[in-house]
PDB file of C-alpha atoms in Angstrom:
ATOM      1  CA  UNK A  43       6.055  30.191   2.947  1.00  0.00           C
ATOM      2  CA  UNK A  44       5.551  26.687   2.360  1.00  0.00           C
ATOM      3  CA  UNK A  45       6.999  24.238   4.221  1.00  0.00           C
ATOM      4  CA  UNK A  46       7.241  21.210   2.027  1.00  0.00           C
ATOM      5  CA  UNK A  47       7.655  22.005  -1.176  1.00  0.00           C
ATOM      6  CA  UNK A  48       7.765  19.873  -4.525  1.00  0.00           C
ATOM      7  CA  UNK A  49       8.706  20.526  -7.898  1.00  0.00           C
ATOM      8  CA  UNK A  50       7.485  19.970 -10.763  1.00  0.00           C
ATOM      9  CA  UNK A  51       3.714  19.804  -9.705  1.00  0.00           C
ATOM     10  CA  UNK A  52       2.788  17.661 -13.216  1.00  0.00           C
ATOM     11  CA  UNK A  53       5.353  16.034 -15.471  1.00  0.00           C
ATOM     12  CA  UNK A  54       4.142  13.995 -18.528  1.00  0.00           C
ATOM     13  CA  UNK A  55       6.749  12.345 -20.115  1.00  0.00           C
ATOM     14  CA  UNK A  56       6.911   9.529 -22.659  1.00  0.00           C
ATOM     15  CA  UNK A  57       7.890   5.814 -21.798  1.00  0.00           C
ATOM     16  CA  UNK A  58      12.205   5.194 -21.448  1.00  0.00           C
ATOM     17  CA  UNK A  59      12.622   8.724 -20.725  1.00  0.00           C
ATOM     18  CA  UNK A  60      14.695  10.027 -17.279  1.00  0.00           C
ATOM     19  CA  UNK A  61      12.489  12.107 -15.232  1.00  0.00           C
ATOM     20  CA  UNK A  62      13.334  13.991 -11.583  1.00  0.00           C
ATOM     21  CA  UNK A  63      11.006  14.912  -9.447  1.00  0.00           C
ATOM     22  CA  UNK A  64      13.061  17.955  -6.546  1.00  0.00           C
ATOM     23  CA  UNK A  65      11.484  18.421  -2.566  1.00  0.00           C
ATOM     24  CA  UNK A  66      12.973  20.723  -0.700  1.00  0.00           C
ATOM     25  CA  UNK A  67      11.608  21.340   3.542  1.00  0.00           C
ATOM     26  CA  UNK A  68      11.934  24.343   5.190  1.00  0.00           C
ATOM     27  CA  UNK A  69      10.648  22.835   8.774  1.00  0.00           C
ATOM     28  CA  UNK A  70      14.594  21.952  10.009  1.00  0.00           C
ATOM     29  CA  UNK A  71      13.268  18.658   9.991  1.00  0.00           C
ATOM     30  CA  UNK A  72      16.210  15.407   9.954  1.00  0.00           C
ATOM     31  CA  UNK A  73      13.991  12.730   8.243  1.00  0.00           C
ATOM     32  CA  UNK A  74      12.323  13.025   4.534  1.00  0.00           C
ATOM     33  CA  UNK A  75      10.016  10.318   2.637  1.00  0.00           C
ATOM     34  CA  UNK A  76       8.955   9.584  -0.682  1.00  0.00           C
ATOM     35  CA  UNK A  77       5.523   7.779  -0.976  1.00  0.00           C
ATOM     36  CA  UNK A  78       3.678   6.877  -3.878  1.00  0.00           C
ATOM     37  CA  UNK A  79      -0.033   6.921  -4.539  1.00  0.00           C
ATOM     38  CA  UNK A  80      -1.243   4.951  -7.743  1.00  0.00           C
ATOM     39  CA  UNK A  81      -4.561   4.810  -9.537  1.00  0.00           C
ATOM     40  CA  UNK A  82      -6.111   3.338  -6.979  1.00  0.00           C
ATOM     41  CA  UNK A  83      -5.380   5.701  -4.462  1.00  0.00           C
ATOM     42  CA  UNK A  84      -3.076   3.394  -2.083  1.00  0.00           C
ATOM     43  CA  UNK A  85      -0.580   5.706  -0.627  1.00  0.00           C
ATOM     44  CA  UNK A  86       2.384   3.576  -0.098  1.00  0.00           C
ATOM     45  CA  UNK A  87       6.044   4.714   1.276  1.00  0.00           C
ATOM     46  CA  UNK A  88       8.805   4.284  -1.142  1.00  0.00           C
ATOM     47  CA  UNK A  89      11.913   5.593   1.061  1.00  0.00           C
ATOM     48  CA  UNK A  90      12.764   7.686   4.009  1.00  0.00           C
ATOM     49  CA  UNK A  91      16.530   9.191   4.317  1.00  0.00           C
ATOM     50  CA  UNK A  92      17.385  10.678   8.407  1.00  0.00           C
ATOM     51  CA  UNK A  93      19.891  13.407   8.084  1.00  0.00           C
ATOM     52  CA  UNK A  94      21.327  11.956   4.486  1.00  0.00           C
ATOM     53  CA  UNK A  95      20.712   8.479   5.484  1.00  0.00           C
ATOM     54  CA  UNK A  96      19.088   5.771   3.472  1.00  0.00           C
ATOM     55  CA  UNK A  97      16.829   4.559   6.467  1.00  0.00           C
ATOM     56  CA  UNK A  98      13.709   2.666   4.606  1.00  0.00           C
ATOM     57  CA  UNK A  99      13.880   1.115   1.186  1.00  0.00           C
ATOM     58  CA  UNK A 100      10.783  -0.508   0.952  1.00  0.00           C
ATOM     59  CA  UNK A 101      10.320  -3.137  -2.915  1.00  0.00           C
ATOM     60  CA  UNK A 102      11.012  -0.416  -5.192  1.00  0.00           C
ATOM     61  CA  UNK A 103      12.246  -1.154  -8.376  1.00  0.00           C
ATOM     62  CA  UNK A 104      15.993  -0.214  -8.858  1.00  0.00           C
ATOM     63  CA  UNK A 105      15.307   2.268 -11.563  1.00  0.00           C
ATOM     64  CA  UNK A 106      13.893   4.712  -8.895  1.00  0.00           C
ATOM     65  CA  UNK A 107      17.002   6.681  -6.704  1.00  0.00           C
ATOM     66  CA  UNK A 108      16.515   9.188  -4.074  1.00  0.00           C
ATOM     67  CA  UNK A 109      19.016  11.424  -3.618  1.00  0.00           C
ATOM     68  CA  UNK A 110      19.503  13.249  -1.051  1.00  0.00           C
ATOM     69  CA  UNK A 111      22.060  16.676  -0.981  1.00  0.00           C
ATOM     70  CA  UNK A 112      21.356  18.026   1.990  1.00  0.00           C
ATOM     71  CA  UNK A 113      18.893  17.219   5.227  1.00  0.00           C
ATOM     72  CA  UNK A 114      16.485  19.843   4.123  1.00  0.00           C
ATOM     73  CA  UNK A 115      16.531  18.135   0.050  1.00  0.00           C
ATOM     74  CA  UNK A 116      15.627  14.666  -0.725  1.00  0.00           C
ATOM     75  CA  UNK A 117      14.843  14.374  -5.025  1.00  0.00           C
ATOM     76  CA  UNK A 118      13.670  11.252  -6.370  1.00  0.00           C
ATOM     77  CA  UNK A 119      15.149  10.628  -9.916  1.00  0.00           C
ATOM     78  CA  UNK A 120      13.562   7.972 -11.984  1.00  0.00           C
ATOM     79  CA  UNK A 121      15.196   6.203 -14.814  1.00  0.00           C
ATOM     80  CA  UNK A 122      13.681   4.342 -18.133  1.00  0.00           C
ATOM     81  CA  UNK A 123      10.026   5.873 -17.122  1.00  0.00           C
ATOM     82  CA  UNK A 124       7.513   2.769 -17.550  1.00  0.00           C
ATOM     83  CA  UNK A 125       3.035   3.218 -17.906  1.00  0.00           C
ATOM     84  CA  UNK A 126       3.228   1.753 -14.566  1.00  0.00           C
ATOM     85  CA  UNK A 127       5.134   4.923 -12.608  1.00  0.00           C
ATOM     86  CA  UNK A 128       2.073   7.073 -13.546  1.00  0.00           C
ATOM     87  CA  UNK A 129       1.102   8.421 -10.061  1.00  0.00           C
ATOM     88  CA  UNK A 130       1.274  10.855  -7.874  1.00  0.00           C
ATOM     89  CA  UNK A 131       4.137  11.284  -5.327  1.00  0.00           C
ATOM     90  CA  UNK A 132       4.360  12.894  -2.243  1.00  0.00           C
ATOM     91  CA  UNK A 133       7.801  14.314  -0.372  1.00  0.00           C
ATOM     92  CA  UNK A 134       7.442  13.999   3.338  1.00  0.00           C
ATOM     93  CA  UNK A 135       9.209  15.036   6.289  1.00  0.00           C
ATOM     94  CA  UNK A 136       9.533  14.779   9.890  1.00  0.00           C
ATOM     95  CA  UNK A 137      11.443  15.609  13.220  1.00  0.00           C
ATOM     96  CA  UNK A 138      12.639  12.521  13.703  1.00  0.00           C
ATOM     97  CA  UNK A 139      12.126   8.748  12.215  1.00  0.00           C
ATOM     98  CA  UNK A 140       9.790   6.927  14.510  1.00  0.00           C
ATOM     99  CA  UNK A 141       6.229   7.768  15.437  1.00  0.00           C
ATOM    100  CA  UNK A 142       6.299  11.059  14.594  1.00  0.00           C
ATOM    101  CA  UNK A 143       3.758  13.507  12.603  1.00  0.00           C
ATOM    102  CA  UNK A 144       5.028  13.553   8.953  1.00  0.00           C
ATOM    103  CA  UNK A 145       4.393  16.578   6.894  1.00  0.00           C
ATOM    104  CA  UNK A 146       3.753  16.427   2.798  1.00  0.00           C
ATOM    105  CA  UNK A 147       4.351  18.348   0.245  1.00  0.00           C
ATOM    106  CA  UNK A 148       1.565  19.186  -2.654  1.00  0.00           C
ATOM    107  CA  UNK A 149       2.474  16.272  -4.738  1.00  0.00           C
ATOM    108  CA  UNK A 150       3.927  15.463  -8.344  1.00  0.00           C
ATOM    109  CA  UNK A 151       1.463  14.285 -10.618  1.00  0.00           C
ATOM    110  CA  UNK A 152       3.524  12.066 -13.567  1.00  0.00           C
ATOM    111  CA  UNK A 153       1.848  10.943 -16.334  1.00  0.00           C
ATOM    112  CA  UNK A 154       3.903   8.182 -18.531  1.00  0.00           C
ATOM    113  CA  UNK A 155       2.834   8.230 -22.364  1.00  0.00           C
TER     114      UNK A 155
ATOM    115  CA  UNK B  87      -1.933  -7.149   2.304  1.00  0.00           C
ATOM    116  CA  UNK B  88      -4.164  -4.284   3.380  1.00  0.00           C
ATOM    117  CA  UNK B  89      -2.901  -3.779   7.027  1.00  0.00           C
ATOM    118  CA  UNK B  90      -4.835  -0.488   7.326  1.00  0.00           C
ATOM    119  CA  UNK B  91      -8.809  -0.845   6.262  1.00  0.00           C
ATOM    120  CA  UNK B  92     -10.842   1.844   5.974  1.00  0.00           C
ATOM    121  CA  UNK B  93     -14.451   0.300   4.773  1.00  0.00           C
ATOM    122  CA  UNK B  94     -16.008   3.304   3.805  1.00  0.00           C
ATOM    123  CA  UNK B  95     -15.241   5.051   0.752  1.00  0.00           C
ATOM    124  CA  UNK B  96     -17.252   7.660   1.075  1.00  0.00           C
ATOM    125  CA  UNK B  97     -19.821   9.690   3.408  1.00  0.00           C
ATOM    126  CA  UNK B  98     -22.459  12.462   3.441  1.00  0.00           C
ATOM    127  CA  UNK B  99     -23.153  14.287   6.961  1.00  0.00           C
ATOM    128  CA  UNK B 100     -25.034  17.181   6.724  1.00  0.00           C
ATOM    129  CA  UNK B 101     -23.782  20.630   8.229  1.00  0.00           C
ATOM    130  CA  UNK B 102     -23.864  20.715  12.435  1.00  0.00           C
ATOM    131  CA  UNK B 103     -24.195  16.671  12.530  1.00  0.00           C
ATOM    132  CA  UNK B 104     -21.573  14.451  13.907  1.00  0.00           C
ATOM    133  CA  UNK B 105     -18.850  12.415  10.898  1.00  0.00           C
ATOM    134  CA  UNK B 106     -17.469   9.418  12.526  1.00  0.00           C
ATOM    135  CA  UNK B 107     -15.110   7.977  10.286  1.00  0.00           C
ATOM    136  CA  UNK B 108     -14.083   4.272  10.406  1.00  0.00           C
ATOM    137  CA  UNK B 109     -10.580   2.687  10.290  1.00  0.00           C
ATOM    138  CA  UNK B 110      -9.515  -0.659  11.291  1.00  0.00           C
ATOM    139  CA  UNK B 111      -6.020  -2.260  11.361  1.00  0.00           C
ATOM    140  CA  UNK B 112      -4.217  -6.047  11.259  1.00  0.00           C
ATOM    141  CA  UNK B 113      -1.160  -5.704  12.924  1.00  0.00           C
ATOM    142  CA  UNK B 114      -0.938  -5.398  16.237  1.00  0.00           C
ATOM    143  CA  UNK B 115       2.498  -4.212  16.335  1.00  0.00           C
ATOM    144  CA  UNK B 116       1.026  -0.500  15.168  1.00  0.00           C
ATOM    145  CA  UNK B 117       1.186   2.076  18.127  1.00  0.00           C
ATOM    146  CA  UNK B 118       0.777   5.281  17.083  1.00  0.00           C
ATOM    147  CA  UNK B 119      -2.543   6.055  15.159  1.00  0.00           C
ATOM    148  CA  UNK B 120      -2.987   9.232  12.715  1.00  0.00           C
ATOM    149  CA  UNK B 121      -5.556  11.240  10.466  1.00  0.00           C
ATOM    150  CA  UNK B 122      -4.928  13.044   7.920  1.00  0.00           C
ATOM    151  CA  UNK B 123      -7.380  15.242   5.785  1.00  0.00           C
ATOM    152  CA  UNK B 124      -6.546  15.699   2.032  1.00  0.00           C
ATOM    153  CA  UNK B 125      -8.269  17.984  -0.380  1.00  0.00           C
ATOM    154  CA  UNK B 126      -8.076  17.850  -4.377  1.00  0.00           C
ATOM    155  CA  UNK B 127      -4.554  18.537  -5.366  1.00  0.00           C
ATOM    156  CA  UNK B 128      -3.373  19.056  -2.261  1.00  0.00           C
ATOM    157  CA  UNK B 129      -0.932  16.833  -0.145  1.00  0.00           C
ATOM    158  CA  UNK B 130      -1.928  15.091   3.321  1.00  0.00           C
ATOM    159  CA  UNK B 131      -2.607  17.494   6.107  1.00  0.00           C
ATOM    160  CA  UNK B 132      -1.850  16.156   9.688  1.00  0.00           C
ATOM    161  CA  UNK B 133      -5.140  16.420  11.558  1.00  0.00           C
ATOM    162  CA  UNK B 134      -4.894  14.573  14.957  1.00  0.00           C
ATOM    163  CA  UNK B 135      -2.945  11.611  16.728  1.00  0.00           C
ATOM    164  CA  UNK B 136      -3.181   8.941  19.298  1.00  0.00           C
ATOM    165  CA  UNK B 137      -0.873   7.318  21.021  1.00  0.00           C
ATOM    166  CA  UNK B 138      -1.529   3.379  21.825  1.00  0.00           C
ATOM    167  CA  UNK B 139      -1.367   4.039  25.711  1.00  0.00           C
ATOM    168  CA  UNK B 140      -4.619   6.710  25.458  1.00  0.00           C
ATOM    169  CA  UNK B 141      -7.732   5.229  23.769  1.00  0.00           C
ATOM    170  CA  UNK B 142      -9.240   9.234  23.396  1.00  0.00           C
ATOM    171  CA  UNK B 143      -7.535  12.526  22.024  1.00  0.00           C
ATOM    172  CA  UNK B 144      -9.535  14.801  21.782  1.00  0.00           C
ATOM    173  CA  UNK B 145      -8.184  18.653  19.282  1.00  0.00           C
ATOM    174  CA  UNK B 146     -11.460  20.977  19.256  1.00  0.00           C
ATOM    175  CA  UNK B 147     -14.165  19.476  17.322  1.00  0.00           C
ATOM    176  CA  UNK B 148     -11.875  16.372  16.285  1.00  0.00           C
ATOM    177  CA  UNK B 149     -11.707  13.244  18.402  1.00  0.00           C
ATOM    178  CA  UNK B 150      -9.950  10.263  17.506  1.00  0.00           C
ATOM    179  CA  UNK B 151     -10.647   7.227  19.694  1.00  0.00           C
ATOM    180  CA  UNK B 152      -8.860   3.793  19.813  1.00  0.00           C
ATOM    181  CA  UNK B 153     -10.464   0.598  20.563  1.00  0.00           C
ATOM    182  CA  UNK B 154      -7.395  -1.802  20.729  1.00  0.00           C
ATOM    183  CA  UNK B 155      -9.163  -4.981  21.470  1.00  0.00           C
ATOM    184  CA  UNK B 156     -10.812  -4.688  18.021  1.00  0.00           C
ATOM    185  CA  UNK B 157      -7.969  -2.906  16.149  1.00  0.00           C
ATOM    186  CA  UNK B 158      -9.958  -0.393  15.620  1.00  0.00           C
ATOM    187  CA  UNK B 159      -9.993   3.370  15.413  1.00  0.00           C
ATOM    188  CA  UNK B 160     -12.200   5.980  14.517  1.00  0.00           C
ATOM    189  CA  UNK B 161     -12.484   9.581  13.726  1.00  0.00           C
ATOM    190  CA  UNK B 162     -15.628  12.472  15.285  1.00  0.00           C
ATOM    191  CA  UNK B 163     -16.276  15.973  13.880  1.00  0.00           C
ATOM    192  CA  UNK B 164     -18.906  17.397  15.939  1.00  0.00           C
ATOM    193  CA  UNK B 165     -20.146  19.713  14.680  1.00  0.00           C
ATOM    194  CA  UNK B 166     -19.358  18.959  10.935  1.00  0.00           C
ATOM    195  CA  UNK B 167     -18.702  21.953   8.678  1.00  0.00           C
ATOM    196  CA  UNK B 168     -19.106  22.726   4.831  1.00  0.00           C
ATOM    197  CA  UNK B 169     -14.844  22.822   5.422  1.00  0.00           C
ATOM    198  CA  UNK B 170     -14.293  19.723   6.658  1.00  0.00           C
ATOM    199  CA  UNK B 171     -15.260  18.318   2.912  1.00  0.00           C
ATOM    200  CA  UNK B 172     -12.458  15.865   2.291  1.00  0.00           C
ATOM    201  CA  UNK B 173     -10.550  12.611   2.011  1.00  0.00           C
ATOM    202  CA  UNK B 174      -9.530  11.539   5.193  1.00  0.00           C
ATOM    203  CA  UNK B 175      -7.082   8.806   5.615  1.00  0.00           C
ATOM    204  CA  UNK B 176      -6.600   6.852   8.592  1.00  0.00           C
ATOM    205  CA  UNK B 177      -2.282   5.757   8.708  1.00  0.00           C
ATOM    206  CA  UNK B 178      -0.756   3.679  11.507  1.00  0.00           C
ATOM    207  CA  UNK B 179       2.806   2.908  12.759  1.00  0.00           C
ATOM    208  CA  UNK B 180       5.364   0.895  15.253  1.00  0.00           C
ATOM    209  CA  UNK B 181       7.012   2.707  17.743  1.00  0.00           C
ATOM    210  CA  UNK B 182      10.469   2.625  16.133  1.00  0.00           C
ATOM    211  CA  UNK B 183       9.808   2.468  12.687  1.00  0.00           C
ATOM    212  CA  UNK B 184       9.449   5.788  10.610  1.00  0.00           C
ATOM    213  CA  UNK B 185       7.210   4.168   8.127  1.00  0.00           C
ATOM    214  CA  UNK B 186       3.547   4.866   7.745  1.00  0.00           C
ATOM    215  CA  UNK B 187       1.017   2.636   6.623  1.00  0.00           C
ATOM    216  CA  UNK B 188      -2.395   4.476   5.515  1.00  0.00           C
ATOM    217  CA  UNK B 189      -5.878   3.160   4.472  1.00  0.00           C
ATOM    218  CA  UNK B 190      -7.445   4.204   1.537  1.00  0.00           C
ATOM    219  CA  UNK B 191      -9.156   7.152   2.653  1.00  0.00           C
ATOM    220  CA  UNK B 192     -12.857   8.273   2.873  1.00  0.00           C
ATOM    221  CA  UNK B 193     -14.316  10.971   1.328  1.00  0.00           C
ATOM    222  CA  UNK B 194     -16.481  13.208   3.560  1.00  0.00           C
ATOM    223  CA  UNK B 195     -19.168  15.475   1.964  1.00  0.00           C
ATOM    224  CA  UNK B 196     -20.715  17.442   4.412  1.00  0.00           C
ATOM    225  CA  UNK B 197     -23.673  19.354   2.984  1.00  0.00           C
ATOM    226  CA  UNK B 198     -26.083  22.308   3.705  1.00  0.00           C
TER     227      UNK B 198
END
């Protein structure tokens, strides 16, 4: 049973296209992260939602939402798909925001044609 | 700016030997110190914490230890095993922020 769990696990998808990538936790845990690792293997936080709650929004372009249903879903949609979003990204969660252990999911590998 | 370094991109330890992995940080506002081990297609995988109030934790054969003086943290495996073959990536945060900030990870062969 896993306990963060991403879907799709690889999405290629041509350039201007709307893509969204779904996370779902099983842990009961109140805070959830997107984070983003490019080609060069920086992994770099793109948002964090506590119980629903937009909490970090770090300089991501506009064209990237999370949305966020429920505490234990937090999907990342992605609008007019550009080279650049080619990555992998990784759903998080934790008990609580703060210094606490995060847990990720298996990742999404996107490829942008 | 890198505010998490970790110099190393790779290293080979063989089997039994001690890994001591390298990280070193900028900001001095970070106070809570993790590792986390990540094989191929895989996400992150918590390994083992520290707290900027201990300067040792110690979880079986992992020990992380924190040299705050020098910003600078590091990761044992004693003894090292064909399993511990990974990226490991050093990540740092404040005490009330819920954001992480990782290095770039080294990759750890350990051989026969």
């Amino acid at each position: 049973d896993t306990a963060v769990s991403q879907t799709p696990k690889y999405l290629v998808t041509q350039m201007g296209n709307d893509k969204s990538i779904k996370c779902e936790q099983n842990l009961g845990h109140d805070t959830m992260y997107w984070y983003k690792q490019d080609s060069k293997k920086f992994l770099k936080i793109m948002f964090s939602y506590n119980n629903k709650e937009l909490i970090i929004n770090e300089t991501v372009p506009n064209r990237f939402s999370p949305k966020s249903p429920d505490k234990a879903h937090l999907n990342l949609h992605i609008n007019s798909l550009e080279l650049g979003d080619s990555a992998v990204y990784f759903c998080a969660s934790s008990q609580d925001p703060g210094p606490e252990t995060q847990y990720f999911g298996p990742g999404t590998r996107l490829l942008v044609l | 700016d890198q505010q998490v370094k970790q110099n190393s991109p790779s290293l080979s330890v063989q089997e039994g030997r001690i890994s001591i992995l390298n990280c070193d940080y900028t900001n001095s506002m970070f106070d809570y110190f993790l590792w986390y081990k990540k094989y191929p297609a895989e996400g992150p995988t918590f390994l083992i914490s520290i707290s900027s109030i201990k300067d040792k934790n110690e979880d079986g054969r992992f020990t992380v230890f924190l040299n705050k003086s020098a910003k600078h943290l590091s990761l044992h495996i004693v003894p090292s095993q064909p399993g511990d073959s990974a990226v490991y990536f050093c990540a740092a945060s404040t005490g009330t922020a819920s954001k992480l900030t990782f290095g770039t990870g080294t990759r750890l062969q350990v051989t026969l």
